[in-house]
């Protein structure tokens, strides 16, 4: 298994969900056991010595590898969810998507100051989603924040929107 095989396992869907958007479908990568394990192991390798205490996964595709990474890193898992899904007291942050607007929420008791947080999502596009999530995590005054993506769409330059204090690393780039 190598990164080229991983890249080839991601399905490209032209004009979904809107004309002009080239949707990267990660389900074709995740449904292959060898590819899925390789992706999780490669990301784990990068973060295993950083003392991560919580993995924050972004709804919904960030939950899939986020849970696996939390287990491998011996960290807790914290969901950042779409509005109205979390049942207890929460913080909210609105943001702009590549295709629309949305709001993200996190439980107010999800993180503590001593946490070293790895935020994970499947894909970095324009950077709106991760920036809103970083804003939410900052509310807790945690010690350190890292951001990881399975895929980064380089041409959209979402990386430029992300707080420079947050190290960002993506496994594959298109
Ligand atoms: P953005 O806020 O623009 O960085 O968008 C990132 C979020 O939207 C991630 O949660 C992705 O799952 C989803 N997303 C945005 N663009 C795409 C795309 N071209 N293919 C697949 N998912 C996308």
Short mmCIF file of C-alpha atoms and ligand atoms in Angstrom, two decimals:
data_model
loop_
_atom_site.label_atom_id
_atom_site.label_comp_id
_atom_site.label_asym_id
_atom_site.label_seq_id
_atom_site.Cartn_x
_atom_site.Cartn_y
_atom_site.Cartn_z
CA UNK A 1 0.00 0.00 0.00
CA UNK A 2 1.25 3.49 -0.80
CA UNK A 3 -0.16 7.01 -1.01
CA UNK A 4 -0.69 6.75 -4.76
CA UNK A 5 -2.99 3.75 -4.18
CA UNK A 6 -4.80 5.69 -1.46
CA UNK A 7 -5.28 8.65 -3.84
CA UNK A 8 -6.59 6.37 -6.58
CA UNK A 9 -9.14 4.91 -4.17
CA UNK A 10 -10.90 8.28 -3.67
CA UNK A 11 -13.81 8.65 -6.11
CA UNK A 12 -14.27 11.96 -7.90
CA UNK A 13 -17.91 12.97 -8.50
CA UNK A 14 -18.17 15.91 -10.93
CA UNK A 15 -20.86 18.55 -10.33
CA UNK A 16 -21.99 17.20 -6.91
CA UNK A 17 -23.79 18.53 -4.90
CA UNK A 18 -23.81 21.54 -7.26
CA UNK A 19 -22.51 22.28 -10.78
CA UNK A 20 -18.82 23.21 -10.61
CA UNK A 21 -18.05 21.30 -7.37
CA UNK A 22 -15.82 18.25 -7.79
CA UNK A 23 -16.78 16.12 -4.84
CA UNK A 24 -14.15 13.81 -3.37
CA UNK A 25 -16.00 10.70 -2.22
CA UNK A 26 -13.95 9.11 0.59
CA UNK A 27 -16.35 6.17 0.95
CA UNK A 28 -14.53 4.25 -1.79
CA UNK A 29 -11.28 4.59 0.19
CA UNK A 30 -12.80 3.77 3.59
CA UNK A 31 -14.70 0.71 2.35
CA UNK A 32 -11.42 -1.06 1.48
CA UNK A 33 -10.00 -2.58 4.70
CA UNK A 34 -6.35 -2.33 3.61
CA UNK A 35 -6.71 1.30 2.50
CA UNK A 36 -8.69 2.28 5.60
CA UNK A 37 -6.15 0.74 7.98
CA UNK A 38 -3.22 2.29 6.08
CA UNK A 39 -4.77 5.79 6.25
CA UNK A 40 -5.38 5.48 10.01
CA UNK A 41 -1.86 4.13 10.63
CA UNK A 42 -0.17 6.88 8.60
CA UNK A 43 -2.07 9.64 10.42
CA UNK A 44 -1.47 7.98 13.80
CA UNK A 45 2.28 7.80 13.03
CA UNK A 46 2.38 11.57 12.52
CA UNK A 47 0.67 12.45 15.83
CA UNK A 48 1.59 9.58 18.16
CA UNK A 49 4.32 11.42 20.11
CA UNK A 50 2.57 14.77 20.59
CA UNK A 51 0.64 13.94 23.77
CA UNK A 52 -2.78 14.32 22.14
CA UNK A 53 -5.49 13.98 24.83
CA UNK A 54 -8.61 14.66 22.69
CA UNK A 55 -9.50 14.12 19.06
CA UNK A 56 -12.19 16.53 17.88
CA UNK A 57 -14.04 15.09 14.85
CA UNK A 58 -16.16 17.29 12.59
CA UNK A 59 -19.63 15.99 11.55
CA UNK A 60 -20.05 13.83 9.76
CA UNK A 61 -17.19 12.36 7.79
CA UNK A 62 -14.70 13.54 10.44
CA UNK A 63 -16.29 11.07 12.86
CA UNK A 64 -15.16 8.03 10.87
CA UNK A 65 -11.37 8.30 11.14
CA UNK A 66 -11.66 10.61 14.17
CA UNK A 67 -12.89 7.72 16.32
CA UNK A 68 -10.19 5.36 15.06
CA UNK A 69 -7.49 7.98 15.69
CA UNK A 70 -8.77 8.68 19.21
CA UNK A 71 -8.50 4.98 20.01
CA UNK A 72 -5.00 4.64 18.53
CA UNK A 73 -3.78 7.79 20.32
CA UNK A 74 -5.35 6.76 23.67
CA UNK A 75 -7.28 10.03 23.51
CA UNK A 76 -10.92 10.93 24.11
CA UNK A 77 -13.23 11.68 21.19
CA UNK A 78 -15.26 14.91 20.99
CA UNK A 79 -17.87 15.50 18.26
CA UNK A 80 -18.35 18.91 16.67
CA UNK A 81 -21.88 18.74 15.26
CA UNK A 82 -24.40 20.50 13.04
CA UNK A 83 -27.00 22.65 14.87
CA UNK A 84 -29.60 20.99 17.08
CA UNK A 85 -27.84 17.62 17.40
CA UNK A 86 -26.02 18.01 20.73
CA UNK A 87 -28.31 17.55 23.75
CA UNK A 88 -26.48 19.49 26.51
CA UNK A 89 -25.19 23.09 26.89
CA UNK A 90 -23.13 24.06 23.87
CA UNK A 91 -21.14 26.78 22.12
CA UNK A 92 -22.05 27.67 18.49
CA UNK A 93 -20.07 29.16 15.60
CA UNK A 94 -21.36 30.08 12.11
CA UNK A 95 -19.17 29.80 9.00
CA UNK A 96 -19.14 29.77 5.20
CA UNK A 97 -18.86 26.50 3.23
CA UNK A 98 -17.55 25.86 -0.27
CA UNK A 99 -21.25 25.40 -1.08
CA UNK A 100 -23.35 27.42 1.43
CA UNK A 101 -23.46 28.52 5.09
CA UNK A 102 -23.65 26.46 8.24
CA UNK A 103 -23.21 26.45 12.02
CA UNK A 104 -21.17 24.08 14.19
CA UNK A 105 -21.60 23.28 17.87
CA UNK A 106 -19.59 21.70 20.70
CA UNK A 107 -20.61 20.73 24.23
CA UNK A 108 -19.45 23.24 26.85
CA UNK A 109 -17.91 20.47 29.00
CA UNK A 110 -16.14 18.68 26.12
CA UNK A 111 -12.60 20.04 26.65
CA UNK A 112 -10.40 21.37 29.48
CA UNK A 113 -7.41 23.77 29.59
CA UNK A 114 -4.84 20.96 29.82
CA UNK A 115 -6.07 19.24 26.65
CA UNK A 116 -3.82 18.84 23.62
CA UNK A 117 -6.30 18.67 20.78
CA UNK A 118 -6.12 17.08 17.35
CA UNK A 119 -8.98 18.28 15.13
CA UNK A 120 -9.72 15.85 12.31
CA UNK A 121 -11.89 16.19 9.21
CA UNK A 122 -11.97 14.20 5.99
CA UNK A 123 -11.22 17.15 3.72
CA UNK A 124 -9.91 20.72 3.70
CA UNK A 125 -11.56 22.82 0.97
CA UNK A 126 -11.94 26.59 1.56
CA UNK A 127 -11.04 26.34 5.27
CA UNK A 128 -14.33 27.72 6.66
CA UNK A 129 -15.26 24.55 8.56
CA UNK A 130 -11.90 24.08 10.23
CA UNK A 131 -11.63 27.79 11.11
CA UNK A 132 -15.04 27.69 12.84
CA UNK A 133 -13.98 24.53 14.69
CA UNK A 134 -10.69 26.12 15.79
CA UNK A 135 -12.68 29.13 17.08
CA UNK A 136 -14.87 26.73 19.11
CA UNK A 137 -11.85 24.87 20.54
CA UNK A 138 -10.12 28.17 21.43
CA UNK A 139 -13.05 28.97 23.76
CA UNK A 140 -11.72 26.32 26.16
CA UNK A 141 -8.17 27.80 26.33
CA UNK A 142 -6.60 24.40 25.57
CA UNK A 143 -2.77 23.99 25.62
CA UNK A 144 -2.30 23.20 21.92
CA UNK A 145 -4.36 22.62 18.78
CA UNK A 146 -3.33 20.55 15.73
CA UNK A 147 -5.43 20.12 12.58
CA UNK A 148 -5.41 17.06 10.35
CA UNK A 149 -7.20 16.15 7.13
CA UNK A 150 -7.28 12.97 5.10
CA UNK A 151 -7.47 15.13 1.92
CA UNK A 152 -6.43 18.72 1.17
CA UNK A 153 -7.61 20.50 -1.99
CA UNK A 154 -4.51 22.63 -2.59
CA UNK A 155 -6.02 24.81 -5.34
CA UNK A 156 -8.60 26.27 -2.91
CA UNK A 157 -5.82 27.45 -0.56
CA UNK A 158 -7.91 26.82 2.56
CA UNK A 159 -4.65 26.57 4.49
CA UNK A 160 -4.29 30.38 4.22
CA UNK A 161 -7.49 30.85 6.24
CA UNK A 162 -6.26 28.74 9.17
CA UNK A 163 -4.77 30.34 12.32
CA UNK A 164 -0.96 30.20 11.90
CA UNK A 165 -0.55 28.91 15.47
CA UNK A 166 -2.30 25.67 14.44
CA UNK A 167 0.00 23.18 12.67
CA UNK A 168 -1.86 21.58 9.75
CA UNK A 169 -1.03 18.29 8.07
CA UNK A 170 -2.95 16.36 5.39
CA UNK A 171 -2.24 12.81 4.25
CA UNK A 172 -3.00 13.37 0.57
CA UNK A 173 -3.30 16.42 -1.69
CA UNK A 174 -5.23 17.07 -4.91
P1 LIG B 1 -14.48 23.94 3.73
O1 LIG B 1 -15.18 24.55 4.90
O2 LIG B 1 -14.74 24.68 2.45
O3 LIG B 1 -13.01 23.70 3.99
O4 LIG B 1 -15.16 22.53 3.47
C1 LIG B 1 -14.80 21.40 4.20
C2 LIG B 1 -15.99 20.54 4.56
O5 LIG B 1 -16.91 20.40 3.49
C3 LIG B 1 -15.52 19.15 4.92
O6 LIG B 1 -16.26 18.72 6.05
C4 LIG B 1 -15.81 18.33 3.68
O7 LIG B 1 -16.35 17.07 4.03
C5 LIG B 1 -16.81 19.12 2.87
N1 LIG B 1 -16.36 19.38 1.48
C6 LIG B 1 -16.10 20.59 0.94
N2 LIG B 1 -15.74 20.50 -0.34
C7 LIG B 1 -15.73 19.19 -0.63
C8 LIG B 1 -15.39 18.43 -1.81
N3 LIG B 1 -14.99 19.03 -2.95
N4 LIG B 1 -15.48 17.09 -1.73
C9 LIG B 1 -15.87 16.48 -0.59
N5 LIG B 1 -16.19 17.13 0.55
C10 LIG B 1 -16.14 18.47 0.53
#
